[in-house]
PDB file of C-alpha atoms in Angstrom:
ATOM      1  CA  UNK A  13     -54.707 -67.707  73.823  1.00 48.00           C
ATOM      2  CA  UNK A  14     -53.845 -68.426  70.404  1.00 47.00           C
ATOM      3  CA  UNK A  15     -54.479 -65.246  67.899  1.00 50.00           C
ATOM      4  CA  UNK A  16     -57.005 -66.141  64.898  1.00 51.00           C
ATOM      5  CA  UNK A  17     -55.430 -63.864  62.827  1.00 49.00           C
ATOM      6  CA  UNK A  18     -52.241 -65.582  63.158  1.00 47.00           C
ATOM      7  CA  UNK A  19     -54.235 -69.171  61.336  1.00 50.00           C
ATOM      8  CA  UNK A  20     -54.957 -66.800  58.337  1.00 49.00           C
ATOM      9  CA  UNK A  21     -53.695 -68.669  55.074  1.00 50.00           C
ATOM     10  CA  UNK A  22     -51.871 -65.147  53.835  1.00 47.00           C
ATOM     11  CA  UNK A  23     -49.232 -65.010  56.829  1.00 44.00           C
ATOM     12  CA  UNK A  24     -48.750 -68.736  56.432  1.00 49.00           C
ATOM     13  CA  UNK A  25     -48.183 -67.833  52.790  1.00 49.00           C
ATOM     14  CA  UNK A  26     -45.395 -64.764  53.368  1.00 45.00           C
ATOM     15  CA  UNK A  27     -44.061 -66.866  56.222  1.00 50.00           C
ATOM     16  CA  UNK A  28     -43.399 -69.747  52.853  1.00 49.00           C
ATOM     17  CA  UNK A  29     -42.551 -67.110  50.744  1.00 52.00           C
ATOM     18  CA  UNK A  30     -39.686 -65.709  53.486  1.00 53.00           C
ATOM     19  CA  UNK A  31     -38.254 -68.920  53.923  1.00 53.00           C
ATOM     20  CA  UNK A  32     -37.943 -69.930  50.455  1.00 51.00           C
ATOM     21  CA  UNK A  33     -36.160 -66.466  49.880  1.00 54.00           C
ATOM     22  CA  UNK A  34     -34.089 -66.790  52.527  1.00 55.00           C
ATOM     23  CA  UNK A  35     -33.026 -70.196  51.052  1.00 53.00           C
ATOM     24  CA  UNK A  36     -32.413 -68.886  47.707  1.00 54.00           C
ATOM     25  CA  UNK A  37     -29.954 -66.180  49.307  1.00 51.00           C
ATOM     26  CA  UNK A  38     -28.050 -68.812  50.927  1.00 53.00           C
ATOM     27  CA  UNK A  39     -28.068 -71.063  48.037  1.00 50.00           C
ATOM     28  CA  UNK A  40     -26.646 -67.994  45.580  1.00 53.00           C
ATOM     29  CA  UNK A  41     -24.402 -66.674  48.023  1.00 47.00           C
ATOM     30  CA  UNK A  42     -22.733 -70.038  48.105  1.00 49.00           C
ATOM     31  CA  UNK A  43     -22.605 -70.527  44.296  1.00 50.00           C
ATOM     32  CA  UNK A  44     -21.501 -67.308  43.900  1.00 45.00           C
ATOM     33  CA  UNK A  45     -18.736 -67.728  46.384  1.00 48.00           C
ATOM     34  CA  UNK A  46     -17.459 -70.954  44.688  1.00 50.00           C
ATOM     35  CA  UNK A  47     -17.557 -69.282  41.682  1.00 51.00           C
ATOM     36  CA  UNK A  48     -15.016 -66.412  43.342  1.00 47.00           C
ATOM     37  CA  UNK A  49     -12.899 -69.231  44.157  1.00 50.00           C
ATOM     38  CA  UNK A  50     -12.745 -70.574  41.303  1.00 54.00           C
ATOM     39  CA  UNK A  51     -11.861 -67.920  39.532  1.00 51.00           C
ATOM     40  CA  UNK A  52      -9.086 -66.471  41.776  1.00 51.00           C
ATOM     41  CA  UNK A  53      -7.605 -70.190  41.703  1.00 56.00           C
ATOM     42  CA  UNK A  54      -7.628 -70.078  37.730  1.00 55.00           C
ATOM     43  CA  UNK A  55      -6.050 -66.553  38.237  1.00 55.00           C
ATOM     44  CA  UNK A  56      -3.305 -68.391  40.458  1.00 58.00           C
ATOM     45  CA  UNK A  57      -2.493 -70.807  37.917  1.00 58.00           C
ATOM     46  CA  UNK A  58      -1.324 -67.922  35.888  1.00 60.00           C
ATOM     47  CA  UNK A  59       1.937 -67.798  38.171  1.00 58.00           C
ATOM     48  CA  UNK A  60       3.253 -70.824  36.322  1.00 51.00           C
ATOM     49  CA  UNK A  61       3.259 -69.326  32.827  1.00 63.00           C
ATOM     50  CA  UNK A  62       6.488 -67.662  32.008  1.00 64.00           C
ATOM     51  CA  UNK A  63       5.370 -64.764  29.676  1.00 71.00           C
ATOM     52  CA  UNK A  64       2.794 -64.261  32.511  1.00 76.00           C
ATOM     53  CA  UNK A  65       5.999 -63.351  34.942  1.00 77.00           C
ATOM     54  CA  UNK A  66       7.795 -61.844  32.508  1.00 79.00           C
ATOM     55  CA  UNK A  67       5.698 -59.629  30.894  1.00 82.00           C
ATOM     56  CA  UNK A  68       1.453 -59.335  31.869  1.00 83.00           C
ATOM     57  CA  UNK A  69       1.623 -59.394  35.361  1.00 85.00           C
ATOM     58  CA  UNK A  70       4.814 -56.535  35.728  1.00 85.00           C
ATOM     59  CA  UNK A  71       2.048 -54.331  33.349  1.00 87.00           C
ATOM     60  CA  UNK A  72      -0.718 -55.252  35.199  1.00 87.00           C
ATOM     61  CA  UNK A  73       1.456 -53.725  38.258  1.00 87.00           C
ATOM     62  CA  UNK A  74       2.167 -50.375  36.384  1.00 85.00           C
ATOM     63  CA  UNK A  75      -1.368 -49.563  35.037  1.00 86.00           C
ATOM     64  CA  UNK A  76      -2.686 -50.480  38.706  1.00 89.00           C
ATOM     65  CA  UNK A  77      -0.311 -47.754  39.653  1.00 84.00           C
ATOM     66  CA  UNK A  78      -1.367 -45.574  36.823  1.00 84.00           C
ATOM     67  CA  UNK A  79      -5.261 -46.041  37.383  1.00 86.00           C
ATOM     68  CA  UNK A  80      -4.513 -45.652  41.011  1.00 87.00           C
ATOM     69  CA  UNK A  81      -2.732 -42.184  41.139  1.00 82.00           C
ATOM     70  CA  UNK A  82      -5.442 -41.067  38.933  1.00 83.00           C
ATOM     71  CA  UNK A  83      -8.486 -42.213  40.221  1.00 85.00           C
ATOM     72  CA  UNK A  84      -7.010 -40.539  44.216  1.00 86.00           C
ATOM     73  CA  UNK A  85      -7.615 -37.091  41.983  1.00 84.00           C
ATOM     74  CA  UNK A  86     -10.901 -37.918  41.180  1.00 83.00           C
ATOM     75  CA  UNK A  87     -12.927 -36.868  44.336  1.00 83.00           C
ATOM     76  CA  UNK A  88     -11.294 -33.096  44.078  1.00 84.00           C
ATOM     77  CA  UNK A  89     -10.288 -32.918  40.214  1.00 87.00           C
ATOM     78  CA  UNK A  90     -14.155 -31.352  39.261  1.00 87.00           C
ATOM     79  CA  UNK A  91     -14.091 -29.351  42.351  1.00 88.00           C
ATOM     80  CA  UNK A  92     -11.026 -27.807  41.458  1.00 89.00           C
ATOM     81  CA  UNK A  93     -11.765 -27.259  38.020  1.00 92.00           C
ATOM     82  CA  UNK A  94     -15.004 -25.403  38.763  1.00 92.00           C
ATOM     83  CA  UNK A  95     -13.072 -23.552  41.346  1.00 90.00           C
ATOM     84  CA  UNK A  96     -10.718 -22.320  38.509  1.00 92.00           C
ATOM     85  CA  UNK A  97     -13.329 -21.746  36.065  1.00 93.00           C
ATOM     86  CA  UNK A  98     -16.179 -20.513  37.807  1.00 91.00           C
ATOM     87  CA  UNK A  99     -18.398 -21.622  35.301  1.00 92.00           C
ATOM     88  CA  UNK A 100     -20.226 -25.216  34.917  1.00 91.00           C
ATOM     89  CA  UNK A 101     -20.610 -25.043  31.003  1.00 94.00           C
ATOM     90  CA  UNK A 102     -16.198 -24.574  30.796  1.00 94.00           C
ATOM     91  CA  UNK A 103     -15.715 -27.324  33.731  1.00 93.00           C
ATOM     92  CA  UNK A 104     -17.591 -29.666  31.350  1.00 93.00           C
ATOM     93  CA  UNK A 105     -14.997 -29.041  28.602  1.00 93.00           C
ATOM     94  CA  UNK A 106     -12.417 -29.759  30.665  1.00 92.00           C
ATOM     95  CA  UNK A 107     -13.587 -32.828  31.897  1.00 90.00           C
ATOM     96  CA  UNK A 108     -14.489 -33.905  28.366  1.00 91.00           C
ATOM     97  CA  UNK A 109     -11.784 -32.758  26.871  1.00 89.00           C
ATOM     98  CA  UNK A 110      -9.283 -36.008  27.838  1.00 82.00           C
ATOM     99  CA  UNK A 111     -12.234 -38.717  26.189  1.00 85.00           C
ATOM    100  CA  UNK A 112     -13.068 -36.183  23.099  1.00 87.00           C
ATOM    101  CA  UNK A 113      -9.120 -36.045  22.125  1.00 86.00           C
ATOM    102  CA  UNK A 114      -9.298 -40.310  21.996  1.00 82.00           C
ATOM    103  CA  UNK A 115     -12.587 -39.967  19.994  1.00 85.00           C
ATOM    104  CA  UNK A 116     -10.192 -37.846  16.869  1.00 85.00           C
ATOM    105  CA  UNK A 117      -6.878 -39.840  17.833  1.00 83.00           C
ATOM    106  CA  UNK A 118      -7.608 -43.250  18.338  1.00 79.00           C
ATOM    107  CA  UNK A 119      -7.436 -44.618  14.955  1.00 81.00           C
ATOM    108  CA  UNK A 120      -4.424 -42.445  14.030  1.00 81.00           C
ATOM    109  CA  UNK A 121      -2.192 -43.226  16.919  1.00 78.00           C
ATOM    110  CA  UNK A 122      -3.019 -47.177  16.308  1.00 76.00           C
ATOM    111  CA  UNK A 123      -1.368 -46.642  12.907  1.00 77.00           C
ATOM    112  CA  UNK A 124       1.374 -45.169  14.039  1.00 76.00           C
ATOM    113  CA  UNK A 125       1.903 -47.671  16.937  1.00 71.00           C
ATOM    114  CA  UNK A 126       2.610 -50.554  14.344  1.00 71.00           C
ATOM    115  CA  UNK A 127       5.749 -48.783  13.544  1.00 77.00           C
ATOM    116  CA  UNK A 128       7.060 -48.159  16.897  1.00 76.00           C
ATOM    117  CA  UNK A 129       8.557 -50.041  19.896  1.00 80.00           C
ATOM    118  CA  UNK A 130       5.921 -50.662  22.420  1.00 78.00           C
ATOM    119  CA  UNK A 131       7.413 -50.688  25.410  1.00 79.00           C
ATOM    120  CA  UNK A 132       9.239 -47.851  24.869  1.00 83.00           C
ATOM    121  CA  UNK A 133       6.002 -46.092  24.119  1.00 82.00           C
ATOM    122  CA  UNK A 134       4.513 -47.222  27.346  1.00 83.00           C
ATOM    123  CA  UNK A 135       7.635 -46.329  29.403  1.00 82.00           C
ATOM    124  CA  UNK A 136       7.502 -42.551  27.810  1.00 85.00           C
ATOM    125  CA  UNK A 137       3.800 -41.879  27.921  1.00 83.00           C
ATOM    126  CA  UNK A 138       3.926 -43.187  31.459  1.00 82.00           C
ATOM    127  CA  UNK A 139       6.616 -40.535  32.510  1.00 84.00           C
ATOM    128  CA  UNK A 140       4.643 -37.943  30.416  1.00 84.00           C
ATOM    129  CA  UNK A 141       1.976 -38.514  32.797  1.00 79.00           C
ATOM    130  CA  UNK A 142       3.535 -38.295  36.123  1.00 78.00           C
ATOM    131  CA  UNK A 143       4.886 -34.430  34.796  1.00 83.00           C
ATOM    132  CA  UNK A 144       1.264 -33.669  33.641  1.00 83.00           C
ATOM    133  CA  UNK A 145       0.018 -34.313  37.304  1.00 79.00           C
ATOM    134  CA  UNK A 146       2.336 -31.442  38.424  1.00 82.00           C
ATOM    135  CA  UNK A 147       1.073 -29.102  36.113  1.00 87.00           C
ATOM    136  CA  UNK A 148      -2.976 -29.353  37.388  1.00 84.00           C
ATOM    137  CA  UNK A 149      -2.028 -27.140  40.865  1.00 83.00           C
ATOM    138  CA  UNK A 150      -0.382 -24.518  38.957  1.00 86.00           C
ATOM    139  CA  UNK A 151      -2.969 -23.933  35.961  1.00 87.00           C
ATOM    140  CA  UNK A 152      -4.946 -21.443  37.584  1.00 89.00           C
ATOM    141  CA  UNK A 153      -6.844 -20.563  34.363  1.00 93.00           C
ATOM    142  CA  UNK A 154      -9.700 -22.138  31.760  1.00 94.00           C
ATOM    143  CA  UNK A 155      -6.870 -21.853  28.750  1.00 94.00           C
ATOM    144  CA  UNK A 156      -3.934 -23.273  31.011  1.00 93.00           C
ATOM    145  CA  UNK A 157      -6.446 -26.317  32.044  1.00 93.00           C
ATOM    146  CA  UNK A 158      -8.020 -26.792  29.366  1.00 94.00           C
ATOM    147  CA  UNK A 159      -4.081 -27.068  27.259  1.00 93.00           C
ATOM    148  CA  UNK A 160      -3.001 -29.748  30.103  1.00 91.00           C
ATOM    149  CA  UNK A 161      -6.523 -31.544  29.339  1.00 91.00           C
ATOM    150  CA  UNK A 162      -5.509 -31.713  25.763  1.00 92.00           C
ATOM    151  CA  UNK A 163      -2.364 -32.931  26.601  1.00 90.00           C
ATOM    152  CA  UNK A 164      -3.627 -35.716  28.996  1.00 88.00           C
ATOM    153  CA  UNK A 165      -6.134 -36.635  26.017  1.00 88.00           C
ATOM    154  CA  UNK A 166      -2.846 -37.414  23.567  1.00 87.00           C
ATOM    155  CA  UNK A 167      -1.115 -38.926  26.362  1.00 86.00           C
ATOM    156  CA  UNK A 168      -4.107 -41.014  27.257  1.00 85.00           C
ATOM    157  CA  UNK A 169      -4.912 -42.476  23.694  1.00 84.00           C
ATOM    158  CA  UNK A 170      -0.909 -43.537  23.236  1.00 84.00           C
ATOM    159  CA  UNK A 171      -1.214 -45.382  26.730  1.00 85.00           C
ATOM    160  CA  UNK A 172      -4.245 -47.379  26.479  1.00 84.00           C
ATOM    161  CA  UNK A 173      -4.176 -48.334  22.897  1.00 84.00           C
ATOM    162  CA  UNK A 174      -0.573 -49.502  23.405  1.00 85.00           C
ATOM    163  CA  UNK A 175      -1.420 -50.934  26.482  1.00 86.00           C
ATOM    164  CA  UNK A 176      -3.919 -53.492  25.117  1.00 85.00           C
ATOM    165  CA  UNK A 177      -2.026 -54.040  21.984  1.00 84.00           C
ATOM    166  CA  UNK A 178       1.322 -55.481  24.466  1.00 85.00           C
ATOM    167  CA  UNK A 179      -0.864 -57.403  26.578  1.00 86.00           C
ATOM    168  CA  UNK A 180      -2.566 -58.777  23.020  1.00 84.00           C
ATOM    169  CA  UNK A 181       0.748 -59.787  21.498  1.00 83.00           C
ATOM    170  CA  UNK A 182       2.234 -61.041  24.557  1.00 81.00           C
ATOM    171  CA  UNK A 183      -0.453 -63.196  26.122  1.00 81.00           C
ATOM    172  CA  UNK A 184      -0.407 -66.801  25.082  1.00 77.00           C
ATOM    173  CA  UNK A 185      -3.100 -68.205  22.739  1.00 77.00           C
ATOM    174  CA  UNK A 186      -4.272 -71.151  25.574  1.00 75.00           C
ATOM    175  CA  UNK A 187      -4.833 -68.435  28.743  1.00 76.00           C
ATOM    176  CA  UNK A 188      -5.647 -65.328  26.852  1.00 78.00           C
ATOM    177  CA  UNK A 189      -8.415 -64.996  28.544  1.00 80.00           C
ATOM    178  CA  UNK A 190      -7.297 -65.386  31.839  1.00 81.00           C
ATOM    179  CA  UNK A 191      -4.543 -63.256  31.414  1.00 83.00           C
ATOM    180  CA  UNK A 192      -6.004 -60.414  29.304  1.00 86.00           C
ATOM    181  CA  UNK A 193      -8.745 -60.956  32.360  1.00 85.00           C
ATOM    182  CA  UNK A 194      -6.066 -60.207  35.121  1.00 86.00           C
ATOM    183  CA  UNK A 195      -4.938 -57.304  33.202  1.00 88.00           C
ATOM    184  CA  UNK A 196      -8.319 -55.720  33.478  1.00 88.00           C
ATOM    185  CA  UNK A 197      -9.254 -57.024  36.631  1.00 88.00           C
ATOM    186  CA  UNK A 198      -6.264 -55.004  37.909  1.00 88.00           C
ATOM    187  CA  UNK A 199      -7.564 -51.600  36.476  1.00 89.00           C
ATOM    188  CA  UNK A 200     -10.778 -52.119  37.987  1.00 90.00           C
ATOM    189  CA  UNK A 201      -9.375 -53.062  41.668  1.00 91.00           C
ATOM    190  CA  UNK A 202      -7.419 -49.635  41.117  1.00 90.00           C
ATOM    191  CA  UNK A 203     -10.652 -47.966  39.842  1.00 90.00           C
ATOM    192  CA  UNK A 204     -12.564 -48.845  43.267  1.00 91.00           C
ATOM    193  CA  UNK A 205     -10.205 -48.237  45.333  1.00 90.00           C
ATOM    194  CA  UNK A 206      -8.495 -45.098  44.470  1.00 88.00           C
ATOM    195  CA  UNK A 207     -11.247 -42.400  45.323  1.00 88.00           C
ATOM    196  CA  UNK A 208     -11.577 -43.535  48.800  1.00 89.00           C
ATOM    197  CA  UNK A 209      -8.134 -43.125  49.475  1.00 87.00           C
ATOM    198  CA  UNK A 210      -7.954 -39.732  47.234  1.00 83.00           C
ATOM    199  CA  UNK A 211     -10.851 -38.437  49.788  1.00 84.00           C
ATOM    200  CA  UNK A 212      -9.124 -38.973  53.030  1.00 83.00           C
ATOM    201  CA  UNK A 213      -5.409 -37.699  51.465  1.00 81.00           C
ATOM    202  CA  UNK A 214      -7.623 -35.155  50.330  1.00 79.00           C
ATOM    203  CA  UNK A 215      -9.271 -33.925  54.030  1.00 78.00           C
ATOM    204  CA  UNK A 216      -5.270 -33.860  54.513  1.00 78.00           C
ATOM    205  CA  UNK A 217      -4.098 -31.513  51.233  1.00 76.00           C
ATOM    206  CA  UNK A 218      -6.337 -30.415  48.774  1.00 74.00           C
ATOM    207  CA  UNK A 219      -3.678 -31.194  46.256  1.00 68.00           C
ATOM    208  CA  UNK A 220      -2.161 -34.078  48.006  1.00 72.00           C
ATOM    209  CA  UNK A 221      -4.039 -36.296  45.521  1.00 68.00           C
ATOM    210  CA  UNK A 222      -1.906 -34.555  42.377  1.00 69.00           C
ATOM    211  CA  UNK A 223       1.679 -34.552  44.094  1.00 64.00           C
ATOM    212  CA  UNK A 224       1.091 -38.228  44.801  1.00 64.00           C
ATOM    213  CA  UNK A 225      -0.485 -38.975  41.063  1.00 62.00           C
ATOM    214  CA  UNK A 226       2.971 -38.062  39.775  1.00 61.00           C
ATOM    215  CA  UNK A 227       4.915 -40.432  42.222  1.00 58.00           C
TER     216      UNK A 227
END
């Protein structure tokens, strides 16, 4: 027997509202997934450009690196801080303490970076921060942590300022986009996928995370 409620005009509505919705899904899935390939084949066109090889691409490389070692620190880094601390209002200036040093040094260090070598910059700053990730385990106080904050705050300004400004002067005019894109793209593949791998090194060593940031 066939249920009257079933012949009522509002589930023959919902049941034309469902549909449509489900068609829509399918319909932006699949423009969104050409879109996805169209942008990882634009990225693949970027193999053919020499100063690509030669110069974004090996950077790209190093700040995925970079972003990765320190983004595996970032599900224990406020734990251990508070740990060290014991106090939520001193954590917070730690934490702080690496943005608030690019908020004063920013402009300054961009000066300064128009009279030195670039690379060489990069290369130093980079090895500055592999020894700073060895000093985090062993600064058991607020002074001691909050000194090798400061220091990752200089070290951090140098880096990404200089960083940009070689992928700006080496990218070339027609595919700066795509390869100033790339660059970024990079840092943001390391940014997702460093804390899951920092928490399960982490279940291992609570300090694993450091010892491996300054690999």
């Amino acid at each position: 027997m066939e249920r009257d409620d079933l012949k009522d005009p509002m589930y023959s509505t919902l049941g034309h509202d469902w549909g449509l919705c489900i068609i829509e899904f399918i319909v932006g899935y699949s423009n969104h997934s050409n879109r996805v390939i169209r942008m990882f084949k634009e990225f693949s066109d970027l193999r053919h450009i020499i100063n690509f090889k030669r110069v974004i691409f090996p950077i790209s490389i190093a700040f995925f690196i970079y972003t990765f070692g320190w983004g595996t620190t970032s599900p224990i880094f406020s734990i251990y801080v508070q740990k060290v601390t014991g106090n939520l209002f001193l954590t917070g200036i730690v934490l702080s303490m690496t943005t608030v040093m690019g908020i004063f040094l920013n402009i300054p260090l961009s000066i300064l970076e128009n009279r030195m070598n670039l690379k060489r910059v990069l290369q130093t700053v980079l090895l500055i921060y592999s020894a700073l990730a060895l000093f985090y385990p062993v600064a058991n106080s607020f002074l001691s942590l909050l000194l090798v904050s400061v220091a990752r705050g200089v070290a951090s300004s140098f880096l990404w300022l200089t960083s940009w400004a070689y992928v700006f002067t080496y990218t070339e005019k027609s595919v700066k986009g795509k390869e100033t894109g790339f660059f970024s793209d990079m840092n943001d593949l390391a940014s997702a996928l460093s804390p899951i791998v920092g928490g399960l090194v982490a279940v291992v060593s609570f300090f694993l995370p450091f010892y491996l940031l300054s690999l």
